[in-house]
mmCIF file of C-alpha atoms and ligand atoms in Angstrom:
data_model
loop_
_atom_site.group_PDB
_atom_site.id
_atom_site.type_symbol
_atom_site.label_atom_id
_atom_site.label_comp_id
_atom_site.label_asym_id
_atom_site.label_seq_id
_atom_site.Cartn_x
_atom_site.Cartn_y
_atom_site.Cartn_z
ATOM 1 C CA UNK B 1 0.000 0.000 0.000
ATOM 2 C CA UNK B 2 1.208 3.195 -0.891
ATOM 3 C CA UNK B 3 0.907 6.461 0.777
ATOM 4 C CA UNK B 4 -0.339 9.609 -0.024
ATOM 5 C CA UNK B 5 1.669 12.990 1.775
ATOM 6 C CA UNK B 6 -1.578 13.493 3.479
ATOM 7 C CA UNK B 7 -1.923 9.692 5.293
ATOM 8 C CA UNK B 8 1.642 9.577 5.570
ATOM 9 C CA UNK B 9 1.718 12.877 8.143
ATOM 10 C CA UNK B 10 -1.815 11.786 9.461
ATOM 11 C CA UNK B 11 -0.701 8.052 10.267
ATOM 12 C CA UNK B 12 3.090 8.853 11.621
ATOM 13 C CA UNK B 13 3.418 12.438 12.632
ATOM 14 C CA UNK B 14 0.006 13.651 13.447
ATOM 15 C CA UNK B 15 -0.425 14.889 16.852
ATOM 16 C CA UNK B 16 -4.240 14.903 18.141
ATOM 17 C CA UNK B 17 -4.409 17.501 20.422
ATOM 18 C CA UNK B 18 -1.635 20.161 21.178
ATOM 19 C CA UNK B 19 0.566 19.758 24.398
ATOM 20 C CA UNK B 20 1.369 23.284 24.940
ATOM 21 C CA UNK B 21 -1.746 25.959 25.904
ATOM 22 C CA UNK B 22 0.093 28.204 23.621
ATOM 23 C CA UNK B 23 -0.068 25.974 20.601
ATOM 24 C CA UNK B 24 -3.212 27.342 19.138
ATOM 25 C CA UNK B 25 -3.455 25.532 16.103
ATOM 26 C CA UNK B 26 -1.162 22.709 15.024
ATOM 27 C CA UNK B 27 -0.780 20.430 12.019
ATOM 28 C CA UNK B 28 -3.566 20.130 9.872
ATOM 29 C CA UNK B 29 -3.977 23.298 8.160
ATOM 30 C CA UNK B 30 -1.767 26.076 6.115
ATOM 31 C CA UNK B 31 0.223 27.079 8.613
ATOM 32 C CA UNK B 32 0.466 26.636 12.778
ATOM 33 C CA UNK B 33 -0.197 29.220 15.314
ATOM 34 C CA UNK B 34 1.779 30.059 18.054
ATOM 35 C CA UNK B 35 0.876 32.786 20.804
ATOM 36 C CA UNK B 36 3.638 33.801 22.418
ATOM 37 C CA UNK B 37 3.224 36.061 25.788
ATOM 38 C CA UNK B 38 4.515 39.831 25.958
ATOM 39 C CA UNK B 39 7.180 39.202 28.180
ATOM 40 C CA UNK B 40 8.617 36.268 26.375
ATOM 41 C CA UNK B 41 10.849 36.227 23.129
ATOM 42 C CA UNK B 42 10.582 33.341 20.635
ATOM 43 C CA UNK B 43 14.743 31.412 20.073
ATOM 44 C CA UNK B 44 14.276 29.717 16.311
ATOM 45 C CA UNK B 45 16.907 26.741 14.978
ATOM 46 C CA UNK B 46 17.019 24.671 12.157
ATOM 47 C CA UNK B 47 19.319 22.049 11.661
ATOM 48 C CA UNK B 48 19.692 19.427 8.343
ATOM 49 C CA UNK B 49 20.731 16.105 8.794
ATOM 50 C CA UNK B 50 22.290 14.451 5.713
ATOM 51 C CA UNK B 51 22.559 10.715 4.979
ATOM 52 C CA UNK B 52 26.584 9.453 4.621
ATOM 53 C CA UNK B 53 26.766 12.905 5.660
ATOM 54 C CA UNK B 54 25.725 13.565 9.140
ATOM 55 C CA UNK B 55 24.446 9.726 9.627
ATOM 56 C CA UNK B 56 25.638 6.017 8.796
ATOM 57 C CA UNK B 57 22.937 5.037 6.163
ATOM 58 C CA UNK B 58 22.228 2.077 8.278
ATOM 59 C CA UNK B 59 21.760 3.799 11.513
ATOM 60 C CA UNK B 60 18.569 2.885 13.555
ATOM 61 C CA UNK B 61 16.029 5.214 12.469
ATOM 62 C CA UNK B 62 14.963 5.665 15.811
ATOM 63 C CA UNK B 63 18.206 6.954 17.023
ATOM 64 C CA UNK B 64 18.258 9.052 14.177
ATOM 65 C CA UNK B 65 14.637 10.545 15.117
ATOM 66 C CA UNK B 66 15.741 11.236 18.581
ATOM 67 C CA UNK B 67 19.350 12.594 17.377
ATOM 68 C CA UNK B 68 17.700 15.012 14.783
ATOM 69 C CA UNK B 69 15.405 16.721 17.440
ATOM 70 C CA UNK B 70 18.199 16.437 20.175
ATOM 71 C CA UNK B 71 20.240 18.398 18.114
ATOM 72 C CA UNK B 72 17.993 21.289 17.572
ATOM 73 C CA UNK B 73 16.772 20.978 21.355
ATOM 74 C CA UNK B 74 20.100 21.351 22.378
ATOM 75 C CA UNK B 75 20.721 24.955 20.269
ATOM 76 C CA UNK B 76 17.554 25.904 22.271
ATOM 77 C CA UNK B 77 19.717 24.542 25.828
ATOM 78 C CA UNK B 78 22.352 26.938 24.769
ATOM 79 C CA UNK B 79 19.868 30.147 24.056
ATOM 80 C CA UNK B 80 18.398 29.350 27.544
ATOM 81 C CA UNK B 81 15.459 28.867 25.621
ATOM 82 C CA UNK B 82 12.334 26.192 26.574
ATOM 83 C CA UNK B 83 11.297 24.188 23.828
ATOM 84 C CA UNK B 84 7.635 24.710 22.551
ATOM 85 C CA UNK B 85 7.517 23.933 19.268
ATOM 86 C CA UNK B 86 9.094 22.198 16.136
ATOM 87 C CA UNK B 87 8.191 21.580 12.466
ATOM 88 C CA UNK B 88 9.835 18.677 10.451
ATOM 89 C CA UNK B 89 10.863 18.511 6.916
ATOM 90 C CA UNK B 90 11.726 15.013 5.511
ATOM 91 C CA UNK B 91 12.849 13.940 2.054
ATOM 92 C CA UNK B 92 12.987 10.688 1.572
ATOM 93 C CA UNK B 93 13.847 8.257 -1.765
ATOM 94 C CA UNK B 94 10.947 6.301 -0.744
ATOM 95 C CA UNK B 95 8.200 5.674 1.637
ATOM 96 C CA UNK B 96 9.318 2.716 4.260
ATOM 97 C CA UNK B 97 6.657 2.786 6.616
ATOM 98 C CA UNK B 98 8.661 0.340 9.145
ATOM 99 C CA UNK B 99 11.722 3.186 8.819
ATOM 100 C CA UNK B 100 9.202 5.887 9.616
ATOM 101 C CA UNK B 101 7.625 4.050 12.761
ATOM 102 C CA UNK B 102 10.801 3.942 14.230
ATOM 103 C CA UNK B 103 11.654 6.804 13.017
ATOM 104 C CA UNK B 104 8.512 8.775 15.003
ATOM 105 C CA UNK B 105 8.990 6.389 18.113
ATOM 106 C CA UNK B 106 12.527 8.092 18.301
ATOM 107 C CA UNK B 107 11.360 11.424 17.848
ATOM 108 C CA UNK B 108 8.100 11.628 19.731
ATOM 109 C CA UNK B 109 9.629 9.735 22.807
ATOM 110 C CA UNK B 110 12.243 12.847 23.652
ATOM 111 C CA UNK B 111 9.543 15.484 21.846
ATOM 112 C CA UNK B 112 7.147 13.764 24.973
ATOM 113 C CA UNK B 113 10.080 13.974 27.877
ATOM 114 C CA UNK B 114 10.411 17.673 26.761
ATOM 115 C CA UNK B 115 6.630 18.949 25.627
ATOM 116 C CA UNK B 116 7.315 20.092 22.420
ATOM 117 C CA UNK B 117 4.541 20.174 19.842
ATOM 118 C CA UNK B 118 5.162 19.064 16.411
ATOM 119 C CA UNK B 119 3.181 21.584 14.917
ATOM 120 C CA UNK B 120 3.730 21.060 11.083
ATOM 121 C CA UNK B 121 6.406 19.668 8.398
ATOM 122 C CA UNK B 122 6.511 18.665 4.913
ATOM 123 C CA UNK B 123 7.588 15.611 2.923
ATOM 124 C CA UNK B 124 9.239 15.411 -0.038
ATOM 125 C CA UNK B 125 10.867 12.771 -2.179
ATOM 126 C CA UNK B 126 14.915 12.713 -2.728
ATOM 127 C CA UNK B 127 17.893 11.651 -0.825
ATOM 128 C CA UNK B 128 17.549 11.427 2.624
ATOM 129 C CA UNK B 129 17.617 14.541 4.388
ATOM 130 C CA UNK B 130 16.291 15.486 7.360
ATOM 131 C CA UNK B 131 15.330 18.535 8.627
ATOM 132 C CA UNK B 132 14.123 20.301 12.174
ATOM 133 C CA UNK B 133 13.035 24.002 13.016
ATOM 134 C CA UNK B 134 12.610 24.496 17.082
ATOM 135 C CA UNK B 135 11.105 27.218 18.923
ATOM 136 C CA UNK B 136 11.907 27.939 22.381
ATOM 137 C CA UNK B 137 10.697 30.408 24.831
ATOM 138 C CA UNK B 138 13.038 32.809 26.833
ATOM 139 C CA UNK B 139 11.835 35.684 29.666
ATOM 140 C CA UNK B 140 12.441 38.839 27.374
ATOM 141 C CA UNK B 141 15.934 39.648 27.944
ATOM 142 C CA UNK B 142 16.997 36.942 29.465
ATOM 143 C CA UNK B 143 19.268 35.100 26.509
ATOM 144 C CA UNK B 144 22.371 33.566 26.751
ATOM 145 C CA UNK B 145 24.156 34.943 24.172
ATOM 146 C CA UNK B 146 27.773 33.885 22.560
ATOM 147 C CA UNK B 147 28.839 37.548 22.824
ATOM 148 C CA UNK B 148 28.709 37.796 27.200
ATOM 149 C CA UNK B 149 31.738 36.440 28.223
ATOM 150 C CA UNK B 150 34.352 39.142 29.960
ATOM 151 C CA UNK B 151 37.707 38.718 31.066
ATOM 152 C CA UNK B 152 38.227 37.424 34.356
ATOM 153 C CA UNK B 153 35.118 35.467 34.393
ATOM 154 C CA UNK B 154 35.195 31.425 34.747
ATOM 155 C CA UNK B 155 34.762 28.561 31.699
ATOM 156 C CA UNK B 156 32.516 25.496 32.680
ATOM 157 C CA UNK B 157 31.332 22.401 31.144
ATOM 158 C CA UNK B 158 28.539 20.414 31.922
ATOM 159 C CA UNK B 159 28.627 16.380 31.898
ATOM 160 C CA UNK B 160 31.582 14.655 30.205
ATOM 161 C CA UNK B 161 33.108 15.390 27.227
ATOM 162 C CA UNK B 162 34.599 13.332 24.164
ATOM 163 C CA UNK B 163 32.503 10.329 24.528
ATOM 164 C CA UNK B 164 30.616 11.043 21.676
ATOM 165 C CA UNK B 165 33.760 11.569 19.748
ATOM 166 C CA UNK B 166 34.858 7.981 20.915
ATOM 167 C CA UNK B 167 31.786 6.467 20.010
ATOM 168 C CA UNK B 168 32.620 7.540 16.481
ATOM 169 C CA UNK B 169 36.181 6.330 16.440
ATOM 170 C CA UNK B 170 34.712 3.540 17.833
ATOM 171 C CA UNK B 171 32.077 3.176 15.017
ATOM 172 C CA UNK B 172 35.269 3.582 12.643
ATOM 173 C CA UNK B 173 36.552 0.627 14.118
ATOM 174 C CA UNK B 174 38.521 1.726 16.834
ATOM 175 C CA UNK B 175 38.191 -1.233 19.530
ATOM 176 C CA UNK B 176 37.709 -0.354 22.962
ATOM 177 C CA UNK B 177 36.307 -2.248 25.657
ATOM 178 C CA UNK B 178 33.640 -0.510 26.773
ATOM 179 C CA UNK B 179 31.459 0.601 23.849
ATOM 180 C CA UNK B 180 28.375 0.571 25.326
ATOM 181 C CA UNK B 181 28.706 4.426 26.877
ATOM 182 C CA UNK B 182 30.487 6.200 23.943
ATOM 183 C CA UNK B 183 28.144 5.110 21.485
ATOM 184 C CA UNK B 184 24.791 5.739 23.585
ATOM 185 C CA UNK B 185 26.429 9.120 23.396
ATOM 186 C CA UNK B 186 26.635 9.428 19.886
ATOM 187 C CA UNK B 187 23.513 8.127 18.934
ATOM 188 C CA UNK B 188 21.436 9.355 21.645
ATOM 189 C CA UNK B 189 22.903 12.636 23.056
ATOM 190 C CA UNK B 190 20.924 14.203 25.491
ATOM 191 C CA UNK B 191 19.859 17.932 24.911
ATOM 192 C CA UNK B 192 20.569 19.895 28.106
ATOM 193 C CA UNK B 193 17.834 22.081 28.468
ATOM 194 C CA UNK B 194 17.045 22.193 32.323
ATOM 195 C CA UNK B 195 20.580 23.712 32.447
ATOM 196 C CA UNK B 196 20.158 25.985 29.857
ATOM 197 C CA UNK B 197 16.835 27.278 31.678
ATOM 198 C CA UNK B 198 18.614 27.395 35.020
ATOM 199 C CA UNK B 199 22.059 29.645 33.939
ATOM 200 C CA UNK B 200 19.727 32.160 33.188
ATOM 201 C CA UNK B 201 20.802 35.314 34.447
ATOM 202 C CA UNK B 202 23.556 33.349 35.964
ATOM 203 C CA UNK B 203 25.531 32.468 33.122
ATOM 204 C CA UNK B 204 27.016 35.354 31.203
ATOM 205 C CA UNK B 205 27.573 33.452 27.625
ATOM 206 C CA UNK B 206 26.729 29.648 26.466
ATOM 207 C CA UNK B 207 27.162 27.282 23.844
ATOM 208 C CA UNK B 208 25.961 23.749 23.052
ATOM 209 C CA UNK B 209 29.658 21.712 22.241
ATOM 210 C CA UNK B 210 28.323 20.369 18.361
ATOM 211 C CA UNK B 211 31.649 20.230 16.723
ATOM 212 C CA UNK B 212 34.251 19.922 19.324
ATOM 213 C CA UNK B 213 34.726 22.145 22.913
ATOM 214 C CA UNK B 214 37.766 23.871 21.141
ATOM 215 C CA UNK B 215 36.147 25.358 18.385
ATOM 216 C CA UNK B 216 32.596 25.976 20.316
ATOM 217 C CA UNK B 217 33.983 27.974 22.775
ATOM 218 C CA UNK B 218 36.297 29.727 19.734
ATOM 219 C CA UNK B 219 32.838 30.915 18.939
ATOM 220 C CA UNK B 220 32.118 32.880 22.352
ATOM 221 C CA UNK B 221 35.707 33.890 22.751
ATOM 222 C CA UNK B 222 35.415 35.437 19.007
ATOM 223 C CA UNK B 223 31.924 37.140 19.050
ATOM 224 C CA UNK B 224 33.181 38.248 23.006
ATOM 225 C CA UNK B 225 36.032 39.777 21.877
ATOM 226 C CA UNK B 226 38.047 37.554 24.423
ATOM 227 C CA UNK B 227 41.043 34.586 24.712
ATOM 228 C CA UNK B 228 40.524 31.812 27.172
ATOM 229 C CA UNK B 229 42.959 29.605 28.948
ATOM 230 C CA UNK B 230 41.642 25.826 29.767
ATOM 231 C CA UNK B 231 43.000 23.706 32.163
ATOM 232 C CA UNK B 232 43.414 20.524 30.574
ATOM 233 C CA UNK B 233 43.628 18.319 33.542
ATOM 234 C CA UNK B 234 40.659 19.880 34.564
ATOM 235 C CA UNK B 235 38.388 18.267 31.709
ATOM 236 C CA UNK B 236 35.176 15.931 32.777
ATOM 237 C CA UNK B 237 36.353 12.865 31.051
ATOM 238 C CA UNK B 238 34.580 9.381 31.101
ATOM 239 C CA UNK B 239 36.963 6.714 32.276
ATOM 240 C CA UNK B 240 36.310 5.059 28.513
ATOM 241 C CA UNK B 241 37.793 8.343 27.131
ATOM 242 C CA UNK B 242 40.569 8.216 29.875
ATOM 243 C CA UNK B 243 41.587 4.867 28.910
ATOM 244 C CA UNK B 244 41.333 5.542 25.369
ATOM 245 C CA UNK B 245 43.711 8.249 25.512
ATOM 246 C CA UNK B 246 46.252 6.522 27.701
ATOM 247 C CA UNK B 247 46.343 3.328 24.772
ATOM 248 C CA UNK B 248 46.504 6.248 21.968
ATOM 249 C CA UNK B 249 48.043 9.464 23.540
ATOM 250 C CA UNK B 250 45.589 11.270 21.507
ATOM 251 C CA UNK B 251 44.930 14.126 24.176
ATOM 252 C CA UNK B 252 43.195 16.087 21.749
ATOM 253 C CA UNK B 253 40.286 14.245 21.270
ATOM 254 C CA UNK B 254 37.878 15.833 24.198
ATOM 255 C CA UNK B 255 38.925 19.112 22.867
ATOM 256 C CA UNK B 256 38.509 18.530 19.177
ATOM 257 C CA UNK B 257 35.828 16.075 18.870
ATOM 258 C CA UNK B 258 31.697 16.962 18.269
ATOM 259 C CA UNK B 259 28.768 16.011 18.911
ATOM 260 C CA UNK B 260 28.560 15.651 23.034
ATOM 261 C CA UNK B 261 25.563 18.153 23.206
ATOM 262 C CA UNK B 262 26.925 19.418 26.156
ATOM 263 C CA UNK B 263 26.745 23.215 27.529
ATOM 264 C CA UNK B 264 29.839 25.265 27.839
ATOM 265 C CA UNK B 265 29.222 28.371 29.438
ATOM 266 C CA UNK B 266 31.176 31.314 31.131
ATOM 267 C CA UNK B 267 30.304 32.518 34.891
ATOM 268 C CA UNK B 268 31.562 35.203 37.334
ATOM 269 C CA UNK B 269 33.268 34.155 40.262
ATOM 270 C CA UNK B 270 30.254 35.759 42.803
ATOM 271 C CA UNK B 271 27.749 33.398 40.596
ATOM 272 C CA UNK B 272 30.029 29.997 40.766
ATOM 273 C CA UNK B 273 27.917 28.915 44.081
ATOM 274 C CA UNK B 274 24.542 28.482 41.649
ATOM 275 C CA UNK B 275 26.090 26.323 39.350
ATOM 276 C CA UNK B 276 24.883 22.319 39.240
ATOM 277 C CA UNK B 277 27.551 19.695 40.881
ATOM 278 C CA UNK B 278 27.234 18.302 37.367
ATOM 279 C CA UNK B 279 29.059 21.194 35.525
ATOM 280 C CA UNK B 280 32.936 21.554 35.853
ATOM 281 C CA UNK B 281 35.016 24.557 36.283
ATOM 282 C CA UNK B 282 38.313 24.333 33.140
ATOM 283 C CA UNK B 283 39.217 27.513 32.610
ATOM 284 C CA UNK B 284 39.084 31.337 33.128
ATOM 285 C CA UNK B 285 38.401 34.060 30.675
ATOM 286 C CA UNK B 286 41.724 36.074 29.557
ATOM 287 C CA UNK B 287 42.254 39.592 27.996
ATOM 288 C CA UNK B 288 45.070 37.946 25.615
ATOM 289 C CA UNK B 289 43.223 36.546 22.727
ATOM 290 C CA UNK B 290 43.325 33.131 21.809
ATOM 291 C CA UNK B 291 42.381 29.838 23.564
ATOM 292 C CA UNK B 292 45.923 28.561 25.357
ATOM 293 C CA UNK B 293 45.757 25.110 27.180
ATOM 294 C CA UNK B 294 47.664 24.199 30.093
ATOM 295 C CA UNK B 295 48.589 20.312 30.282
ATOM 296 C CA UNK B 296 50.286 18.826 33.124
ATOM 297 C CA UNK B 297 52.231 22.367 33.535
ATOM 298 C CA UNK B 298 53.468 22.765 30.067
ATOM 299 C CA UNK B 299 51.261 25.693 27.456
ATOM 300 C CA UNK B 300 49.931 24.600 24.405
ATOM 301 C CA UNK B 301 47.546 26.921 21.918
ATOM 302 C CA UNK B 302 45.285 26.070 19.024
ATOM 303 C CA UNK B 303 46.244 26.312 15.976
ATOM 304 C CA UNK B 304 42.630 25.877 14.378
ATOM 305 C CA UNK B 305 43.048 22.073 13.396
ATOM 306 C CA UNK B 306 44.947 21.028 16.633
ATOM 307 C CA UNK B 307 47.183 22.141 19.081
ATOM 308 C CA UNK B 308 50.889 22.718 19.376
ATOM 309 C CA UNK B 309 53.111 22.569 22.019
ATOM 310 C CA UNK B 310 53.719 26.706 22.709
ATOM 311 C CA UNK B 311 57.859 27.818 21.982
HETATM 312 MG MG1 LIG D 1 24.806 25.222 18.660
#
């Protein structure tokens, strides 16, 4: 049986009634309607996911429905932003209704855990590619932007970082014992959004760590006119990504490697008493520009692609 645009959205991606009061109308007609309250602002992302680009082409579809809205959820973590709403674009080469069950189950299951509507989408046909828009809702004001951070003021992470970077390597056929955490991280990262909400007017910049904590936080110290200095020994590091850089003395990979979804954010020293036990001070804001690291007492700076030891 084949079908139709119309019983494909109605059968997979059709959501009855609205979960959010301020959803006033959702899928089903031209366009959605949102009402958003005076003293809120609306945060918008979009992210694309490409197959054999961003995904394996045999990854389980319903990791890949989770990862696509993680990804956009997680933008929204690093805006300080609640989610609300999302629309969905999906092309697709052809309709595989088993792929698109799991596919929804994914995506509905972490769209549930953080009340986001799915208030409209399209589907086309073409190589796979798929694509979210997220709305979030922030106090007016209240933002946190890349462009806050001031010297003097501290760097922290939340979680661990690299294991999603291991699951990869590990997916590329690096063997490591332990598999089992670095690839839940890759495949299922989790958006941090309750932190985002919380370093509201605590946090003075924030980022979501997509393509590596390096070059993230290059982005705050570059639209804050700023340098940083990490302490390297300082990192949250799994004891998978511990081991794995003992057997390969490939120290760079926590710094360099994507897709952990976690927050890095900058805070002032009288503020460092409201952050979560589950975020990690590494570093401290500096006037000289640049991102320096300091490993077990020796200086090393970032040359873009890696770092070098500093002479
Ligand atoms: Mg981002």
């Amino acid at each position: 049986m084949s079908l139709g645009e119309f019983g494909l959205i109605e059968r997979y991606f059709q959501v009855k009634q609205p979960r959010q009061s301020l959803t006033q109308l959702g899928i089903g007609d031209d366009c959605a309607l949102l009402n958003i309250p005076s003293d809120m602002q609306l945060a918008v992302t979009t992210d694309t996911m490409v197959e054999n680009v961003h995904f394996f082409a045999n990854v389980n579809p319903a990791w890949l429905g989770h990862k696509l809205l993680a990804v956009n959820l997680s933008d929204l973590a690093a805006m300080g932003a609640t989610p609300y709403a999302v629309t969905l674009a999906l092309t697709m080469p052809k309709i595989d209704e088993d792929w698109l069950q799991h596919f929804a189950n994914g995506f509905f299951a972490l769209a549930q855990q953080y009340q986001v509507d799915l208030i409209g989408g399209d589907t086309t046909s073409g190589p796979l590619t798929l694509s979210v828009q997220a709305m979030g809702l922030i106090p007016r004001g209240l933002a946190l932007l890349r462009s806050g951070a001031r010297v003097g003021v501290l760097i922290y992470v939340s979680g661990a970082i690299g294991d999603a970077g291991l699951g990869l390597k590990i997916l590329q056929g690096y063997i490591s014992p332990n598999a089992e955490l670095p690839l839940s991280r890759f495949h299922l990262p989790q958006p941090r959004c309750r932190l985002g909400e919380n370093l509201r007017g605590i946090a003075s910049s924030c980022i979501d760590i997509s393509d590596g904590l390096a070059a993230d936080l290059g982005h705050i110290l570059q639209k804050s006119a700023v340098g940083a200095r990490l302490d390297w020994d300082k990192l949250p590091l799994s004891a998978e990504v511990q081991q794995y850089i003992l057997q390969t003395g490939d120290w760079c990979l926590p710094l360099t490697a994507g897709d952990d979804y976690e927050l890095c954010f900058t805070v002032a020293a009288h503020n460092q008493h409201l952050i979560p036990d589950n975020c990690r001070c590494i570093g401290i804001i500096t006037a000289e520009l640049g991102l320096q690291i300091q490993r077990f007492g020796r200086k090393q700076i970032f040359t873009g692609k890696g770092f070098e030891h500093f002479s």
